[in-house]
Coordinates of C-alpha atoms in Angstrom, one line a residue:
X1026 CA 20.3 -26.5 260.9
X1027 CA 19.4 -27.1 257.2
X1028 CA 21.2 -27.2 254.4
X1029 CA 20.9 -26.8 250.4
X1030 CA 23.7 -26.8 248.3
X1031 CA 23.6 -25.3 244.4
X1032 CA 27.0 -26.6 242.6
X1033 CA 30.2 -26.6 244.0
X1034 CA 30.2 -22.6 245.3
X1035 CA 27.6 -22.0 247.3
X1036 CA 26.6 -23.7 250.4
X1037 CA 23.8 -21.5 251.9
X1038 CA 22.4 -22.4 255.0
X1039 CA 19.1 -21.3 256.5
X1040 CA 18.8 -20.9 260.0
X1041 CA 15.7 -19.6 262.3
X1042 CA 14.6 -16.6 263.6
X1043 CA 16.0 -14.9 266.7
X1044 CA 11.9 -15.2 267.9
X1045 CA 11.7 -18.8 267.5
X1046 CA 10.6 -20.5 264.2
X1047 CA 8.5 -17.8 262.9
X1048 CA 11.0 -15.8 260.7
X1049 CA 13.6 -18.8 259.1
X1050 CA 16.8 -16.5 257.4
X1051 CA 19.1 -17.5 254.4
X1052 CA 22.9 -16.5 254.6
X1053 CA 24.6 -16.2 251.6
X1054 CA 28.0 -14.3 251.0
X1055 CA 27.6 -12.7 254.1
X1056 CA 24.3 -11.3 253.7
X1057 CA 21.3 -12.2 255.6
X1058 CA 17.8 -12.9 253.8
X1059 CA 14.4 -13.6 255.2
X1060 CA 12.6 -16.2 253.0
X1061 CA 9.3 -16.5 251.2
X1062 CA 7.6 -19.9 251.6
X1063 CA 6.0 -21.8 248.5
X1064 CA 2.3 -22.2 248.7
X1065 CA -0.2 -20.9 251.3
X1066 CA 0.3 -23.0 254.1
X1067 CA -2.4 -24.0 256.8
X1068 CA -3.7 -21.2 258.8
X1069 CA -3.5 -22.3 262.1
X1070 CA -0.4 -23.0 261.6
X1071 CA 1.2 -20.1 260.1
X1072 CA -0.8 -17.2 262.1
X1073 CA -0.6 -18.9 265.7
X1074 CA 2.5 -20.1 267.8
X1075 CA 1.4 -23.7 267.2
X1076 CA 3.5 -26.4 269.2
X1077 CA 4.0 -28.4 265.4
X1078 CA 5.1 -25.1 263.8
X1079 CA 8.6 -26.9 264.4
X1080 CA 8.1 -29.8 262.4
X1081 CA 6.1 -28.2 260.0
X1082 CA 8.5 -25.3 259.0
X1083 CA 11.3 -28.1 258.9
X1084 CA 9.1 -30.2 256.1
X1085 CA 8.3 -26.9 253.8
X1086 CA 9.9 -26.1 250.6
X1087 CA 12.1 -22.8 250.7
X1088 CA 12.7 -20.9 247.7
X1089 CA 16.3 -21.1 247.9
X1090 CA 17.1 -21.3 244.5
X1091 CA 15.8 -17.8 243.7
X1092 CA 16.8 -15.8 246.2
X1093 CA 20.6 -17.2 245.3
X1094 CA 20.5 -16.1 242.1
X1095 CA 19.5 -12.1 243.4
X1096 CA 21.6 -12.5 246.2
X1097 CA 23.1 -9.5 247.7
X1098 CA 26.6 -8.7 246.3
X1099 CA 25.5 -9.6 242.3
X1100 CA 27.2 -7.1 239.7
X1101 CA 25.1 -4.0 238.8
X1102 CA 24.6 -3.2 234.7
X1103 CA 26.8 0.0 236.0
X1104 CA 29.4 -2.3 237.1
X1105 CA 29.8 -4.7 234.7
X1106 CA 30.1 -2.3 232.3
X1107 CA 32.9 0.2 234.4
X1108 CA 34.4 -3.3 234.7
X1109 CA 34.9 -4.3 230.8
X1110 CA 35.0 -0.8 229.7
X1111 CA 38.4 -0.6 232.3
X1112 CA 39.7 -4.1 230.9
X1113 CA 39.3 -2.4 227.5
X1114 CA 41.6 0.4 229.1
X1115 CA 43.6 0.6 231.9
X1116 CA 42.1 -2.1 234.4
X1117 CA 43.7 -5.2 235.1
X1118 CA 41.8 -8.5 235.8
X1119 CA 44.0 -10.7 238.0
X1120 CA 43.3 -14.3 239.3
X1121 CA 45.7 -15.1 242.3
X1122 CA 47.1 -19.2 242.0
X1123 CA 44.8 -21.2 244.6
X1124 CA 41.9 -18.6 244.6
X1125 CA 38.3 -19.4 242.7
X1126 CA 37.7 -15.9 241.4
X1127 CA 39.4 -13.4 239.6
X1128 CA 39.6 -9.5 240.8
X1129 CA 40.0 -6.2 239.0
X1130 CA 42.9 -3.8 239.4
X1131 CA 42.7 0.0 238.6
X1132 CA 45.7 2.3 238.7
X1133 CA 45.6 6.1 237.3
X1134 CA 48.1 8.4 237.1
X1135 CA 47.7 11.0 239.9
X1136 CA 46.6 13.5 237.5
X1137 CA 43.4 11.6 237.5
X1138 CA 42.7 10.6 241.0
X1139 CA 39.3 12.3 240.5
X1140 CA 38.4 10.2 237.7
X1141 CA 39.5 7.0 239.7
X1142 CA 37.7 8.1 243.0
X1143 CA 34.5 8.5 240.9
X1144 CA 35.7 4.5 239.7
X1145 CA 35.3 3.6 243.1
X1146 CA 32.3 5.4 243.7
X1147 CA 30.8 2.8 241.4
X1148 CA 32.5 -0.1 242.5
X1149 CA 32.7 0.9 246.1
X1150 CA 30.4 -1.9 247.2
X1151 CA 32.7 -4.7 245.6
X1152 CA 35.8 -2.8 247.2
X1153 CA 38.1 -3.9 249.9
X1154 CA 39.1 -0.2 250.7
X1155 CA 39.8 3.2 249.1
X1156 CA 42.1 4.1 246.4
X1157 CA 45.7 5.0 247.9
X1158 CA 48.1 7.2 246.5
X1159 CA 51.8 5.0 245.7
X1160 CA 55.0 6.6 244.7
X1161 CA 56.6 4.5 242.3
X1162 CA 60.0 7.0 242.2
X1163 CA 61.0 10.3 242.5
X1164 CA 58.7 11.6 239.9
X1165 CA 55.7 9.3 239.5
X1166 CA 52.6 9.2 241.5
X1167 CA 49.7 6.7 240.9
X1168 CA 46.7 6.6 242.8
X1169 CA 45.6 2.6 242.7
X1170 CA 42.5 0.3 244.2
X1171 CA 41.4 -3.5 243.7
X1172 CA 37.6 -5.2 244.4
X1173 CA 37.0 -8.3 246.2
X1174 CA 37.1 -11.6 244.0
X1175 CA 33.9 -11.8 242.9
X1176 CA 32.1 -14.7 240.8
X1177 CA 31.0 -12.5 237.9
X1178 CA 34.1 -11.1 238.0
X1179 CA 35.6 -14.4 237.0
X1180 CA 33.1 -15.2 234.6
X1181 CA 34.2 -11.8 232.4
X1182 CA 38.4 -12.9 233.2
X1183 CA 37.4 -16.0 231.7
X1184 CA 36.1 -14.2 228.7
X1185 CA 38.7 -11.7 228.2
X1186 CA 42.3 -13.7 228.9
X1187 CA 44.0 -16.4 227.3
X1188 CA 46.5 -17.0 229.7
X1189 CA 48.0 -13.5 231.3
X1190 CA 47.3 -12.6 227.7
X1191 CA 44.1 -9.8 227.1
X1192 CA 41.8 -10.8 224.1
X1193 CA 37.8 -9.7 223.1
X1194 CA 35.7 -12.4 223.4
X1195 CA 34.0 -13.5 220.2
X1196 CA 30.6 -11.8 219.5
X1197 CA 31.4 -9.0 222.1
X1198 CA 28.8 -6.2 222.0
X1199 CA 29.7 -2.4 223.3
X1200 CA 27.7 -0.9 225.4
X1201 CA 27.9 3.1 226.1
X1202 CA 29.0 3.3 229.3
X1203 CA 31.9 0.8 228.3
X1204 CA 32.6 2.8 225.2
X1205 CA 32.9 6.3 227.6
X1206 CA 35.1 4.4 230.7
X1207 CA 37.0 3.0 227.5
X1208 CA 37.7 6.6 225.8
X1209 CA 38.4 7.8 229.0
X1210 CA 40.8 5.4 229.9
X1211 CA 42.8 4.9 226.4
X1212 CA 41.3 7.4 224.1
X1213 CA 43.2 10.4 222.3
X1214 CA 42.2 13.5 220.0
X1215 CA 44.9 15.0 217.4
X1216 CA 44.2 17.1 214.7
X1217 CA 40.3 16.9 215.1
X1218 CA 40.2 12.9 215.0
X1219 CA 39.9 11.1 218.1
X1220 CA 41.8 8.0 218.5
X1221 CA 41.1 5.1 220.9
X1222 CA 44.4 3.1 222.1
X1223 CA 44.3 -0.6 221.4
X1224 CA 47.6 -1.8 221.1
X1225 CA 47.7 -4.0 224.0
X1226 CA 45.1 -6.6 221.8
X1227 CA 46.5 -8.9 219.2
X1228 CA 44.7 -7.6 215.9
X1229 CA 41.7 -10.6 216.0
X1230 CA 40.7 -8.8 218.8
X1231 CA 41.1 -5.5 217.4
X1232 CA 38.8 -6.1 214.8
X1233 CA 36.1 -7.4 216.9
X1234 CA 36.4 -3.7 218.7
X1235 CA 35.7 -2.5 215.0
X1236 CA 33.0 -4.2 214.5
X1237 CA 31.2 -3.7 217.7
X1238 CA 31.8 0.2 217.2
X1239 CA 30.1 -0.4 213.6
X1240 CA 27.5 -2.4 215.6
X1241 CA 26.6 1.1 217.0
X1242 CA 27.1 3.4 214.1
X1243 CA 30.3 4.2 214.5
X1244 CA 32.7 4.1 211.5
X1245 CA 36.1 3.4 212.1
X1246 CA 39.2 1.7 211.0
X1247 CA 42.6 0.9 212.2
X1248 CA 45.4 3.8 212.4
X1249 CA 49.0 2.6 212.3
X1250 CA 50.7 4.3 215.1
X1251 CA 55.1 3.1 214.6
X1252 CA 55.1 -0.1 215.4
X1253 CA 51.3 -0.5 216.6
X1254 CA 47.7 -0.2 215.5
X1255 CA 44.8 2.2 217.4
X1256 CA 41.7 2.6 215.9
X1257 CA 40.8 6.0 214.4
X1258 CA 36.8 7.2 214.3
X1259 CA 36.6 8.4 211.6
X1260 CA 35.3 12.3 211.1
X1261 CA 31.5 11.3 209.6
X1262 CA 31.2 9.7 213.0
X1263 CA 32.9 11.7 215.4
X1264 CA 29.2 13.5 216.0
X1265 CA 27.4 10.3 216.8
X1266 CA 30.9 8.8 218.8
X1267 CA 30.5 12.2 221.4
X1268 CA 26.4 11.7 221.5
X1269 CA 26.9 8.3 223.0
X1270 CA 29.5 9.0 225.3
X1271 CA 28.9 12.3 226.1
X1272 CA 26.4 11.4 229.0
X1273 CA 28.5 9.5 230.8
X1274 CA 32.0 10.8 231.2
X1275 CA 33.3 12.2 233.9
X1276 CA 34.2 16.2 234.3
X1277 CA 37.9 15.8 234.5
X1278 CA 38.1 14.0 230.9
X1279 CA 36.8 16.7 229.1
X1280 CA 40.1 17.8 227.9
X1281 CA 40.3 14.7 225.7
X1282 CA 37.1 15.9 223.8
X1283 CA 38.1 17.2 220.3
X1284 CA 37.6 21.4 220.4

């Protein structure tokens, strides 16, 4: 058996082909890979069952490195983005004492189970199981699921908590399919003006929201609400706010469009 190692957490380890030495595998996270070898090596070798093919596998280079870094299990643009856009909204990231990654939480109301099973959907391959239905009391309903702990899951907890405490990371940068899952999560219409929920975030973060909604032509500013603060788009950009969400929200939130 050989070993590499690439920092603390991940310890891959290569192992040979059911047919003999001829087809050397990589297992990482559960997954199986076949690898590539660096260079050409010497014919005789490599196209015949040569009795020093042992030694002479054991002595290449493997291009470990790599195929770690597009292992099987890495985050999709599609989920990294469901991800934030749900920590924007609803989603929970939680990191359990002892554990080395961090996983998300979603929980709907059971008026949207569609729009959580279409959640899943997306995340399904991160997912321990499906989303189940939980009676909190006599008259509410949610319809809940979690992922697996994942590394790049961590990486964005580490971005977006200070403590149990949700904040937006310095810089941050909207995407649209973050902006929809967002709207769809935590946004509002009344009176014609559409209103996106934000009173969860301390207001440092909730005017780096307003400027990454600026960053993509989005005028807005911040709506008192009682005791809290939402952000309000304002009407000039309510056109240009639908255009880029528009193509990526789910059926059942159409009632949240303005008429």
């Amino acid at each position: 058996m050989l070993l590499w190692r690439k920092g603390k957490d991940h310890r891959p380890k290569v192992t040979l082909g059911i047919t003999g030495w001829w087809s050397p595998r990589v297992h990482i996270n559960g997954s199986v890979r076949h690898l590539k070898y660096r260079g050409a090596p010497e014919s005789n070798l490599w196209k015949n069952r040569h009795p020093k093919r042992r030694n002479f596998i054991k002595e290449r280079k493997f291009d470990i490195l790599s195929l770690m870094n597009n292992a099987v299990g890495n985050l999709t643009w599609e989920q990294k983005s469901v991800i934030i856009g749900s920590v924007l909204g609803d989603g929970h990231l939680r990191k359990i004492e002892g554990r080395r990654f961090a996983f998300l939480e979603i929980q709907h109301s059971i008026k949207a189970k569609e729009y959580c099973e279409w959640k899943y959907s997306i995340l399904k391959s991160i997912c321990k199981s499906p989303p189940k239905i939980r009676k909190m009391d006599e008259k509410r309903e949610v319809i809940k699921f979690q992922t697996r702990e994942h590394p790049e899951i961590d990486e964005i907890y580490r971005q977006f908590y200070e403590g149990k405490k949700k904040v937006v990371p310095k810089n941050f940068i909207l995407n649209p399919l973050s902006l929809a899952i967002w709207f769809m999560d935590d946004g509002s219409k009344s009176r014609g003006s559409i209103y996106l929920n934000c009173q969860q975030f301390d207001w440092k973060s909730q005017r780096r929201l307003l400027h990454a909604l600026r960053l993509m032509g989005i005028k807005a500013r911040m709506n008192k609400d009682k005791k809290y603060y939402r952000i309000r788009i304002l009407k000039e950009s309510t056109k240009k706010f639908l255009e880029i969400i528009k193509p990526y929200l789910h059926y059942s939130m159409f009632y949240k469009l303005p008429g």
